[in-house]
Coordinates of C-alpha atoms and ligand atoms in Angstrom, one line a residue:
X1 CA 29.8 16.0 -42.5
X2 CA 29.0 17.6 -39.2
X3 CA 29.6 21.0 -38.5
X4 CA 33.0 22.1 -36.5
X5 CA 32.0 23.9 -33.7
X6 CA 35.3 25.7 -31.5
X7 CA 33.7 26.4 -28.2
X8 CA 35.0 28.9 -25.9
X9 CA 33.6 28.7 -22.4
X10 CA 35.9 31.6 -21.2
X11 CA 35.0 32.7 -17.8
X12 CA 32.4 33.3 -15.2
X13 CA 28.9 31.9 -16.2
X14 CA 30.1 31.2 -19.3
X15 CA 31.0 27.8 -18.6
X16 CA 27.8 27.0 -16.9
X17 CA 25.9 28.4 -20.1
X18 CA 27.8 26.7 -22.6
X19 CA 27.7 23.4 -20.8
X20 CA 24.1 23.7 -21.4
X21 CA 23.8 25.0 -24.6
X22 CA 26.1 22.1 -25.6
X23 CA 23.6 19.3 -24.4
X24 CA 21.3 21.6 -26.2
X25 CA 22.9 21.8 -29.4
X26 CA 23.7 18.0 -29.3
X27 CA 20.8 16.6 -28.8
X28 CA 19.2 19.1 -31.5
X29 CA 21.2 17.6 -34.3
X30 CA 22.2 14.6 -33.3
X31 CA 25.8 13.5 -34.7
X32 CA 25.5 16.9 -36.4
X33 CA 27.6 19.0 -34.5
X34 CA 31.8 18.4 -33.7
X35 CA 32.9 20.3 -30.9
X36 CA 36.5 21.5 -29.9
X37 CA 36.9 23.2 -26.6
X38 CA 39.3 25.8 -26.1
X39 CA 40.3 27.0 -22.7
X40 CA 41.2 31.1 -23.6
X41 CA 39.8 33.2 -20.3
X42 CA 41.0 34.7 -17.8
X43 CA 42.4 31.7 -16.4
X44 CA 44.2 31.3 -19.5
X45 CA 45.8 35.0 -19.2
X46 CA 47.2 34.5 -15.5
X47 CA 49.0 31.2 -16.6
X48 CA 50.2 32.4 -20.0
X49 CA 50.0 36.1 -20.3
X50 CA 47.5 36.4 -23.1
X51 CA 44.0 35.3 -23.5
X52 CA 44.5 33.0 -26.1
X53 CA 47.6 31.8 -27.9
X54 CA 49.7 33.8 -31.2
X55 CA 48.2 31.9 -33.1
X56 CA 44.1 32.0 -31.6
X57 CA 43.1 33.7 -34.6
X58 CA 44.0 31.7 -37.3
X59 CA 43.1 28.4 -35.0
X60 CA 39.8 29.8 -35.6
X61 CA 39.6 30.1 -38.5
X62 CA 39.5 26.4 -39.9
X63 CA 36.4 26.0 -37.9
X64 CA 32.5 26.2 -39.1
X65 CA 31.6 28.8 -36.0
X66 CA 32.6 30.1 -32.9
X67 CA 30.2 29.8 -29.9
X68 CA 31.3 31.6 -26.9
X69 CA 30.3 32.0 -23.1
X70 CA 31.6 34.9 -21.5
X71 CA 34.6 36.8 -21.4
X72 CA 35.8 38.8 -18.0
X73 CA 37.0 38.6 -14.7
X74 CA 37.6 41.7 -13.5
X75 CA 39.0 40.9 -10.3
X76 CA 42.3 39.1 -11.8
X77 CA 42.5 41.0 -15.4
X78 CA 41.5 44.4 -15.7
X79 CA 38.3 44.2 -18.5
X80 CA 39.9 46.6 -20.9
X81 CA 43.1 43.8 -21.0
X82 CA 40.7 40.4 -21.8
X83 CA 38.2 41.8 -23.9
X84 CA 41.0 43.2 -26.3
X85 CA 42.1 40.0 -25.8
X86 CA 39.8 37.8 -26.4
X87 CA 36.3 38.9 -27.7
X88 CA 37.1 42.3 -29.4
X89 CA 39.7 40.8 -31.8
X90 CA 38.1 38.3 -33.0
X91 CA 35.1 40.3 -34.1
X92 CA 37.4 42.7 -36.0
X93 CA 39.6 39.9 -37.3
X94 CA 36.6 37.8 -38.6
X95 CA 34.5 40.7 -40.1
X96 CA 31.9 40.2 -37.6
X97 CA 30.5 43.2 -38.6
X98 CA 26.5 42.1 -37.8
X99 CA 25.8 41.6 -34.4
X100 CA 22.1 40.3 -34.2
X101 CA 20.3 40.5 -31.2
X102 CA 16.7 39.2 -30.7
X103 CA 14.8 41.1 -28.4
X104 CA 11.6 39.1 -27.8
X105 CA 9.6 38.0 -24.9
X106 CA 8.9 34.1 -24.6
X107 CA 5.8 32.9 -24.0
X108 CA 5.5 33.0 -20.1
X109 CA 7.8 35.2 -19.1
X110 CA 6.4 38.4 -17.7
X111 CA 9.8 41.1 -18.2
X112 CA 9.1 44.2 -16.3
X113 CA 6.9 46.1 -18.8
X114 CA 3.3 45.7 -18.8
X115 CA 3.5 45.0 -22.5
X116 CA 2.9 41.1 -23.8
X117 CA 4.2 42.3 -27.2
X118 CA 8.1 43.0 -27.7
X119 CA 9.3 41.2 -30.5
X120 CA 12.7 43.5 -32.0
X121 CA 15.6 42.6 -34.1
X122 CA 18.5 44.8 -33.2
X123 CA 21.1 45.3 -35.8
X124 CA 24.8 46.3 -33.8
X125 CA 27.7 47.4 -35.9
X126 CA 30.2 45.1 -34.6
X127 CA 33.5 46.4 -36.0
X128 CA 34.1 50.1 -36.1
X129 CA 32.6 53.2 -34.8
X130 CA 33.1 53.5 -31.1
X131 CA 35.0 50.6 -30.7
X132 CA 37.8 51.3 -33.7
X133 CA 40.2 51.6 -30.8
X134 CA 41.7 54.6 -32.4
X135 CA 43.1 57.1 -30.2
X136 CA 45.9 57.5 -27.6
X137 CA 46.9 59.2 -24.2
X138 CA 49.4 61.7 -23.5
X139 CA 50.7 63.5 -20.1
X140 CA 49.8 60.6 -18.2
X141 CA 49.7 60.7 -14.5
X142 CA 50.0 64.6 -15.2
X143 CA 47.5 67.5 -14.6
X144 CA 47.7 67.9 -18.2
X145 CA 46.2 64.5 -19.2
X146 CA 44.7 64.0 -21.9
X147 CA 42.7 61.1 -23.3
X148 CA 41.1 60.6 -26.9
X149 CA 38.6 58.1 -28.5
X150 CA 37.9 58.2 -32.0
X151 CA 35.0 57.2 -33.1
X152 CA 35.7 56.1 -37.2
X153 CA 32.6 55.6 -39.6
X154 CA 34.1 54.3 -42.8
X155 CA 31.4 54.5 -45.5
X156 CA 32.1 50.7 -46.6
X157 CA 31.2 49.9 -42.9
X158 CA 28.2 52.0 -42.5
X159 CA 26.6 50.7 -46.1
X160 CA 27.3 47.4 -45.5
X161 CA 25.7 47.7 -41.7
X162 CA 22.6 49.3 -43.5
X163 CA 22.3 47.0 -46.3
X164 CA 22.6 44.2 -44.0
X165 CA 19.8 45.9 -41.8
X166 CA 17.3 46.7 -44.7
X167 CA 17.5 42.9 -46.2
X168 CA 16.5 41.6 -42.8
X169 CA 13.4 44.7 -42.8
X170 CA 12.3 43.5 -45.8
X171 CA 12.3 39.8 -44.9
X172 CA 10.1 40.9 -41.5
X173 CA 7.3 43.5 -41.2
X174 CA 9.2 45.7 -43.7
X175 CA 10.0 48.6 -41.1
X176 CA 13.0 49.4 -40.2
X177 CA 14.2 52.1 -37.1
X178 CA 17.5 54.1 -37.7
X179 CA 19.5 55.0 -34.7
X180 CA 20.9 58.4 -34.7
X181 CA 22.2 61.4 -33.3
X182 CA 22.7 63.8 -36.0
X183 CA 21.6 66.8 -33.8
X184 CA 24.5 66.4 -32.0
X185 CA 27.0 64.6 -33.9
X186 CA 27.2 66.5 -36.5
X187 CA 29.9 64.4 -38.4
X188 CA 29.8 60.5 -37.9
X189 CA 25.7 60.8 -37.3
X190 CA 24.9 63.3 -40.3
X191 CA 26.9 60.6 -42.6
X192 CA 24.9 57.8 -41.1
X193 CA 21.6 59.8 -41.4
X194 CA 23.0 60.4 -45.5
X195 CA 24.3 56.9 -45.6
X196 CA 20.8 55.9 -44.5
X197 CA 18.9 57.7 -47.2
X198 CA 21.6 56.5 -49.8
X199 CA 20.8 53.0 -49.2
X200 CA 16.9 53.2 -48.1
X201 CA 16.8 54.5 -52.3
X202 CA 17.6 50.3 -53.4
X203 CA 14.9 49.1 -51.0
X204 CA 11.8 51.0 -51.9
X205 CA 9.7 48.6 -50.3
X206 CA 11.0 49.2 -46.7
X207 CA 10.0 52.1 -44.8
X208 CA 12.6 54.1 -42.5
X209 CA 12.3 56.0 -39.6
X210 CA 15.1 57.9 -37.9
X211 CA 15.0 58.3 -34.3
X212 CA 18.0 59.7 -32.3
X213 CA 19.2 57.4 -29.5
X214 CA 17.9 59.0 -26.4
X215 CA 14.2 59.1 -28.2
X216 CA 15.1 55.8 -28.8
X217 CA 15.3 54.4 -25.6
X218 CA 12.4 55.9 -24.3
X219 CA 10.6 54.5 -27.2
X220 CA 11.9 51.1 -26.2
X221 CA 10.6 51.3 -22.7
X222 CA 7.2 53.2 -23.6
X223 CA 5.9 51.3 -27.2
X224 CA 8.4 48.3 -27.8
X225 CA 5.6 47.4 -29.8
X226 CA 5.9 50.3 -32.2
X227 CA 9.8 48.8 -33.3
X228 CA 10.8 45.8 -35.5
X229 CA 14.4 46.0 -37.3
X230 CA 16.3 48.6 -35.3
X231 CA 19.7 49.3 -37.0
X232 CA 22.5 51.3 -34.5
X233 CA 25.9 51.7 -34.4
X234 CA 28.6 49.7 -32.1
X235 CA 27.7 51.8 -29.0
X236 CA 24.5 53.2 -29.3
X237 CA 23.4 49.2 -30.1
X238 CA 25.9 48.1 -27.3
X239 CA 24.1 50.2 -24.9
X240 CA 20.3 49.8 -26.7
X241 CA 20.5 46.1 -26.8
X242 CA 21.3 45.7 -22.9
X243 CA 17.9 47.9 -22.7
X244 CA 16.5 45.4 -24.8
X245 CA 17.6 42.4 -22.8
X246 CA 15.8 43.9 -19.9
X247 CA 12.7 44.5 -21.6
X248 CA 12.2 40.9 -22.7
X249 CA 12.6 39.9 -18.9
X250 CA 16.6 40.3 -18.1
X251 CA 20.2 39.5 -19.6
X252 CA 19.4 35.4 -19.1
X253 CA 17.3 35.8 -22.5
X254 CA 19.5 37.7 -24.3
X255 CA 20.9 36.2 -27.4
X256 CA 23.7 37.4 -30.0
X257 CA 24.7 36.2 -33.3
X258 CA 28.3 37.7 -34.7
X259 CA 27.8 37.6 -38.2
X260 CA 30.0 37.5 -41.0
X261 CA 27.7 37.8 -43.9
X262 CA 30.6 37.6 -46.6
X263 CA 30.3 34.2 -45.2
X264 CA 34.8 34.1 -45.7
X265 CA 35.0 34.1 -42.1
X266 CA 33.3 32.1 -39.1
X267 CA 30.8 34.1 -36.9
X268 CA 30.9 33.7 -33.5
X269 CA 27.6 33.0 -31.1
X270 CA 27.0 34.2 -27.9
X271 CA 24.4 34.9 -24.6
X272 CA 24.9 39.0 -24.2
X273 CA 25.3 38.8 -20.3
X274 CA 28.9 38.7 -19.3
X275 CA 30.5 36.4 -16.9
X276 CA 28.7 37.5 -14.0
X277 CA 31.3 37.0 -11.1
X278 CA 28.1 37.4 -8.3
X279 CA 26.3 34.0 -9.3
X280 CA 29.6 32.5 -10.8
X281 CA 29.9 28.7 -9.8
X282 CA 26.2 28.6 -8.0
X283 CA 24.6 27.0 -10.5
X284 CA 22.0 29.5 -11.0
X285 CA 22.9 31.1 -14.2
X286 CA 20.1 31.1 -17.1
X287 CA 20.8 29.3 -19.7
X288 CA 18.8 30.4 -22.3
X289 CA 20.3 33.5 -23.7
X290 CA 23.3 30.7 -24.4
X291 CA 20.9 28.6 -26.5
X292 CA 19.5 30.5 -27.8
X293 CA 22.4 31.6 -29.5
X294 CA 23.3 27.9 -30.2
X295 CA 20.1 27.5 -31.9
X296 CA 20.7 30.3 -34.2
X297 CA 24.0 29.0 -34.6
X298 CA 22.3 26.6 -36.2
X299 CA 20.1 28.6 -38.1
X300 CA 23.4 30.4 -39.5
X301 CA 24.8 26.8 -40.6
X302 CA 21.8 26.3 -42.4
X303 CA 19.9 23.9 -39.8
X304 CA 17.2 25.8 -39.5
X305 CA 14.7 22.6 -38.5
X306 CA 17.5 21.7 -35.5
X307 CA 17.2 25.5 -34.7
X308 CA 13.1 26.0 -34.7
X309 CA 13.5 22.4 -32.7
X310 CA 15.5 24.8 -30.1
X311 CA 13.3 27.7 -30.2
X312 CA 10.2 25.9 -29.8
X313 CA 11.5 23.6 -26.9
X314 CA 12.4 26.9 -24.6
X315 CA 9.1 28.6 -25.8
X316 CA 7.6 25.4 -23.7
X317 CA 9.6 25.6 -20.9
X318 CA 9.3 29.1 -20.0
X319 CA 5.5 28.8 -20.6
X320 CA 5.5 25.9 -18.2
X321 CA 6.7 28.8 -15.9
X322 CA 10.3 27.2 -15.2
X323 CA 13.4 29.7 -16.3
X324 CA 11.0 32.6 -15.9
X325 CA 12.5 34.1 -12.8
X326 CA 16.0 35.7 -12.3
X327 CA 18.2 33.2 -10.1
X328 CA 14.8 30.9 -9.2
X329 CA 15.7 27.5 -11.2
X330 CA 19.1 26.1 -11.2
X331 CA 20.8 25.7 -14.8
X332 CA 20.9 22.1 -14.5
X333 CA 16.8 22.1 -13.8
X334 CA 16.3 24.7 -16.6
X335 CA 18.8 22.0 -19.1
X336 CA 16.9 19.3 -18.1
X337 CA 13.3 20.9 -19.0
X338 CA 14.7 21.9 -22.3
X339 CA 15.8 18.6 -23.2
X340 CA 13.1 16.7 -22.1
X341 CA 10.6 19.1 -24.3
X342 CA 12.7 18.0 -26.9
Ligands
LIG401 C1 28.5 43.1 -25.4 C2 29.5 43.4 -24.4 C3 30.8 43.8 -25.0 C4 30.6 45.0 -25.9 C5 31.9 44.1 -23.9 C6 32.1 43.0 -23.0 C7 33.2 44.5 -24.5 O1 29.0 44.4 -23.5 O2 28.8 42.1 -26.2 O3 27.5 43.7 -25.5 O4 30.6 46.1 -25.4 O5 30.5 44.7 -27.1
LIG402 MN1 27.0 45.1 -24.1

């Protein structure tokens, strides 16, 4: 039975990308993959009003995973409209609540560190913290304005987050990096830091460090080498993971995995740049980050061969020096080299 892909292009870059990662994917596992496309973007809000349908959600969920391109276009829907209306939701709806994010530097490409070894896993929590949504305006338009965001730490949501983090420690070097900032949140990061201790007791064989976020992204920049499992919460990994994109060489490499480990749910797949309205419809967007995430698509629906097939194709095409270079190769050249190496 091949696996039922729903494939949301969205907007921007994102339907260069997925194009690509399509090919990609297809050719990777050949009769393996079943794709449906759906057409919720931007595009999608101006004609209808909404980014996808009433019923997007549960459309979704008959299928085996979700890979997306990019949400956003800023110019026609405000960000803060499509991302609630597209992305967010179905992370929260899906308990998405593991965003993986590879940060590691294929073989030829240089990134802007004179470092050849960066090879972290960040761990985002994908459904609560910052992002709960929880909060409210009042006064508006008034001197007397007001505006407040909650940020809400559930302790199912921060033991699951851990647990999830330490099992994939323990199946790497056995390190694992905790991002805080109990010294100056002294209620969400002091439970995290307690959370962290409570669940660091089950894996004896793992060895936790705390750092707090700012000492965190210094770290990142002055000995990547130093990290290997780095576990955050949604913001502090939203924000860490785009420093970790740039470290391994820019946002074209960056990949994302969604993950629903409950496994009730599908995860969703996607690069981490957005839909890049500057190089939008040139042609030149990297398509690497997109599948990259297709390959551990894959990987997550238990292909692992078709995946390592992926990985191990774009290892030689970088190191044959094409796809190295912001904006240099066009995403149809890049495609082509991947194929062909496979
Ligand atoms: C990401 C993105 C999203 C996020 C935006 C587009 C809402 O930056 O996936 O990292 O903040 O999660
Ligand atoms: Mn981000």
């Amino acid at each position: 039975m091949p696996h039922r892909i729903a494939v949301i292009p969205g907007d921007g870059i994102g339907l260069d990308v997925t194009t690509a990662a399509l090919e990609v994917l297809h050719r990777a596992l050949p009769g393996g993959v079943e794709t449906v496309s759906l057409d919720w973007s931007c595009t999608h809000y101006l004609r209808t009003g909404a980014m996808m349908p009433p019923d997007g959600i549960e459309t979704l969920r008959g299928f085996d995973a979700i890979l997306l391109g990019a949400v956003g276009w800023p110019a026609t829907v405000p960000d803060a409209v499509s991302l609630h209306g597209l992305l967010l939701p179905i992370r929260k709806a899906f308990r998405q609540y593991a965003n993986i994010r590879p940060h590691r530097l294929l073989p030829g490409v240089a990134g802007p560190l004179r470092k050849a070894e960066i090879d972290i896993l960040c761990i985002r929590e994908n459904t609560e913290g910052e992002y709960s949504g929880a909060g409210g305006r009042v006064h508006q338009g008034t001197r007397d304005e007001v505006a407040v965001e909650t940020a809400i730490f559930t302790r199912a949501g921060v033991e699951r987050i851990l647990r999830f983090a330490f099992r994939q420690a323990r199946a790497r070097s056995g390190r694992l990096a905790s991002v805080t900032k109990s010294n100056a949140q002294r209620h969400s990061m002091v439970f995290w830091d307690e959370m962290t201790d409570l669940v660091a007791a089950e894996f004896p064989d793992v060895e936790v460090t705390r750092y707090h976020v700012d000492a965190m992204a210094a770290r990142m920049v002055m000995a990547p080498e130093s990290l290997d499992v780095v576990v955050a919460s949604n913001l502090f990994g939203d924000i860490l993971t785009d420093l970790g994109a740039a470290i391994q060489g820019g946002l074209g490499f960056a990949a994302s995995a969604n993950i629903n480990p409950d496994g009730d749910a599908p995860s969703m797949f996607e690069p981490v740049h957005g839909s890049a309205p500057d190089i939008a419809g040139q042609g030149i967007a990297n398509p690497i980050a997109a599948v990259w995430s297709g390959a551990m698509m894959l990987d997550h629906l238990g292909e692992g061969a078709a995946a390592a097939r992926i990985m191990a194709a774009l290892g030689r095409v970088t190191g044959r020096g094409i796809g190295t270079l912001p904006g240099r190769d066009r995403t149809e050249v890049i495609t082509a080299a991947i194929l062909e190496e496979m």
